[in-house]
Amino acid sequence: MTRLVATLVVVVLPSCSKPAVSNVAADSAAVMAALEQYRQAWLKGDTAAALGRISDDIRIMIGGLPDIVGKDATRRLFADEMAKYEVPLLTLHHQDVIVSGDHAIDIGTFREIQLPKTGAPIEGRGRFMTIWRREGSEWRIVRYMLN
């Protein structure tokens, strides 16, 4: 009987252990680093760098506009915006960063100043939510909501 109990402990207990958990702190830091790369791309007017942080199946939701779906539509939006405006200020205040497995959610507020090629500066303030997904060793935005 003792041998049976010992065998069950050796065989059954390992199968009851929790599955390997990703390192949430490391994943959170990686998401924040990717987000900073994305923010810097906008400050530098670097369309290619901004697109590098975007997933192929991106969906961007901006209040009052039709959804921007896919990387091609996003490329057109980014190129158009960066051609029309410089962005000397883009401040993000993160209220929540939630990481679970291969997904992360970043929720917060933003303040942005856009300088059009002609005309007065435009200041924008609002809320944002980005959903990030791990794609290989990179984190990319799959959903992006601004209001």
Coordinates of C-alpha atoms in Angstrom, one line a residue:
M1 CA 0.0 0.0 0.0
T2 CA 2.8 2.4 0.8
R3 CA 4.4 1.7 -2.5
L4 CA 1.0 2.5 -4.3
V5 CA 0.7 5.8 -2.5
A6 CA 4.3 6.8 -3.3
T7 CA 3.7 5.9 -6.9
L8 CA 0.5 8.0 -7.1
V9 CA 2.3 10.9 -5.4
V10 CA 5.1 10.7 -8.0
V11 CA 2.8 10.3 -11.0
V12 CA -0.3 12.3 -10.1
L13 CA 1.1 15.4 -8.2
P14 CA 3.2 16.7 -11.1
S15 CA 0.2 16.6 -13.4
C16 CA -1.7 18.7 -10.9
S17 CA 0.9 21.5 -10.8
K18 CA 0.1 24.8 -12.5
P19 CA 1.2 25.3 -16.1
A20 CA 4.2 27.5 -16.7
V21 CA 3.2 31.2 -16.3
S22 CA 4.7 33.9 -18.3
N23 CA 6.8 36.5 -16.5
V24 CA 4.2 39.3 -16.1
A25 CA 6.7 41.9 -15.0
A26 CA 9.0 41.2 -18.0
D27 CA 6.0 41.1 -20.4
S28 CA 4.7 44.4 -18.9
A29 CA 8.1 46.0 -19.4
A30 CA 8.3 44.7 -23.0
V31 CA 4.8 46.1 -23.8
M32 CA 5.8 49.5 -22.3
A33 CA 9.0 49.5 -24.3
A34 CA 7.1 48.7 -27.5
L35 CA 4.6 51.5 -26.7
E36 CA 7.4 53.9 -26.2
Q37 CA 8.9 53.0 -29.6
Y38 CA 5.4 53.6 -31.1
R39 CA 5.2 57.0 -29.3
Q40 CA 8.7 58.0 -30.5
A41 CA 7.8 57.1 -34.0
W42 CA 4.9 59.6 -34.0
L43 CA 7.2 62.3 -32.4
K44 CA 9.8 61.7 -35.2
G45 CA 7.2 61.4 -38.0
D46 CA 8.5 57.9 -38.8
T47 CA 5.7 56.0 -40.5
A48 CA 7.7 52.8 -40.9
A49 CA 8.6 52.7 -37.2
A50 CA 5.0 53.3 -36.2
L51 CA 3.8 50.6 -38.5
G52 CA 6.4 48.2 -37.0
R53 CA 4.4 48.2 -33.8
I54 CA 1.1 47.4 -35.5
S55 CA -0.3 43.9 -36.2
D56 CA -1.4 43.0 -39.7
D57 CA -5.0 42.6 -38.5
I58 CA -5.1 46.0 -36.7
R59 CA -8.5 47.7 -36.1
I60 CA -8.4 51.3 -35.1
M61 CA -11.5 52.9 -33.6
I62 CA -11.7 56.7 -33.4
G63 CA -14.9 58.3 -32.2
G64 CA -17.0 59.7 -35.1
L65 CA -15.0 57.9 -37.9
P66 CA -15.4 54.6 -39.6
D67 CA -13.1 51.9 -38.3
I68 CA -9.6 51.6 -39.9
V69 CA -9.1 47.9 -40.6
G70 CA -5.9 46.2 -41.6
K71 CA -2.3 47.3 -42.1
D72 CA -2.9 48.9 -45.6
A73 CA -5.6 51.2 -44.3
T74 CA -3.5 52.0 -41.3
R75 CA -0.5 52.7 -43.5
R76 CA -2.6 55.2 -45.5
L77 CA -3.9 56.9 -42.3
F78 CA -0.4 57.2 -40.7
A79 CA 1.2 58.5 -43.9
D80 CA -1.5 61.0 -44.4
E81 CA -1.4 62.2 -40.7
M82 CA 2.4 62.4 -40.7
A83 CA 2.5 64.3 -44.0
K84 CA 0.0 66.9 -42.7
Y85 CA 1.3 67.3 -39.1
E86 CA 4.3 67.3 -36.9
V87 CA 3.7 66.0 -33.4
P88 CA 6.1 67.8 -31.0
L89 CA 4.2 66.6 -27.9
L90 CA 2.5 63.3 -27.2
T91 CA 2.1 62.6 -23.5
L92 CA 0.5 59.3 -22.3
H93 CA -0.7 58.7 -18.7
H94 CA -1.2 55.0 -18.2
Q95 CA -4.0 54.1 -15.8
D96 CA -4.0 50.4 -16.2
V97 CA -1.7 47.9 -17.9
I98 CA -3.1 44.4 -17.8
V99 CA -1.0 41.5 -19.1
S100 CA -2.3 38.0 -19.5
G101 CA -0.4 35.5 -21.6
D102 CA 0.1 36.7 -25.1
H103 CA -2.2 39.8 -24.7
A104 CA -1.9 43.1 -22.9
I105 CA -4.3 46.0 -22.5
D106 CA -3.1 49.5 -21.9
I107 CA -5.7 52.1 -20.8
G108 CA -5.0 55.8 -20.1
T109 CA -5.3 59.4 -21.2
F110 CA -3.3 61.3 -23.8
R111 CA -2.4 64.9 -24.6
E112 CA -1.1 65.7 -28.1
I113 CA -0.1 68.8 -30.0
Q114 CA -0.2 68.7 -33.7
L115 CA 1.5 71.4 -35.9
P116 CA -0.1 71.5 -39.3
K117 CA 2.0 72.6 -42.2
T118 CA -0.1 75.7 -42.3
G119 CA -2.3 77.1 -39.5
A120 CA -2.3 77.1 -35.8
P121 CA -1.3 74.2 -33.5
I122 CA -4.0 71.8 -32.6
E123 CA -4.2 70.4 -29.1
G124 CA -5.9 67.1 -28.5
R125 CA -6.8 65.4 -25.2
G126 CA -8.7 62.2 -24.6
R127 CA -8.7 58.6 -23.6
F128 CA -7.1 55.6 -25.2
M129 CA -7.1 51.9 -25.0
T130 CA -4.7 49.6 -26.9
I131 CA -4.8 45.9 -27.0
W132 CA -1.4 44.4 -27.7
R133 CA -0.6 40.8 -28.8
R134 CA 2.7 39.0 -28.6
E135 CA 3.7 38.0 -32.2
G136 CA 6.8 35.9 -32.0
S137 CA 9.2 37.9 -29.8
E138 CA 7.5 41.3 -30.6
W139 CA 4.5 43.0 -29.0
R140 CA 2.1 44.7 -31.6
I141 CA -1.1 46.6 -31.3
V142 CA -4.1 44.7 -32.6
R143 CA -6.9 47.0 -31.4
Y144 CA -6.6 50.8 -30.8
M145 CA -9.4 53.0 -29.5
L146 CA -9.3 56.8 -29.1
N147 CA -11.9 59.1 -27.8

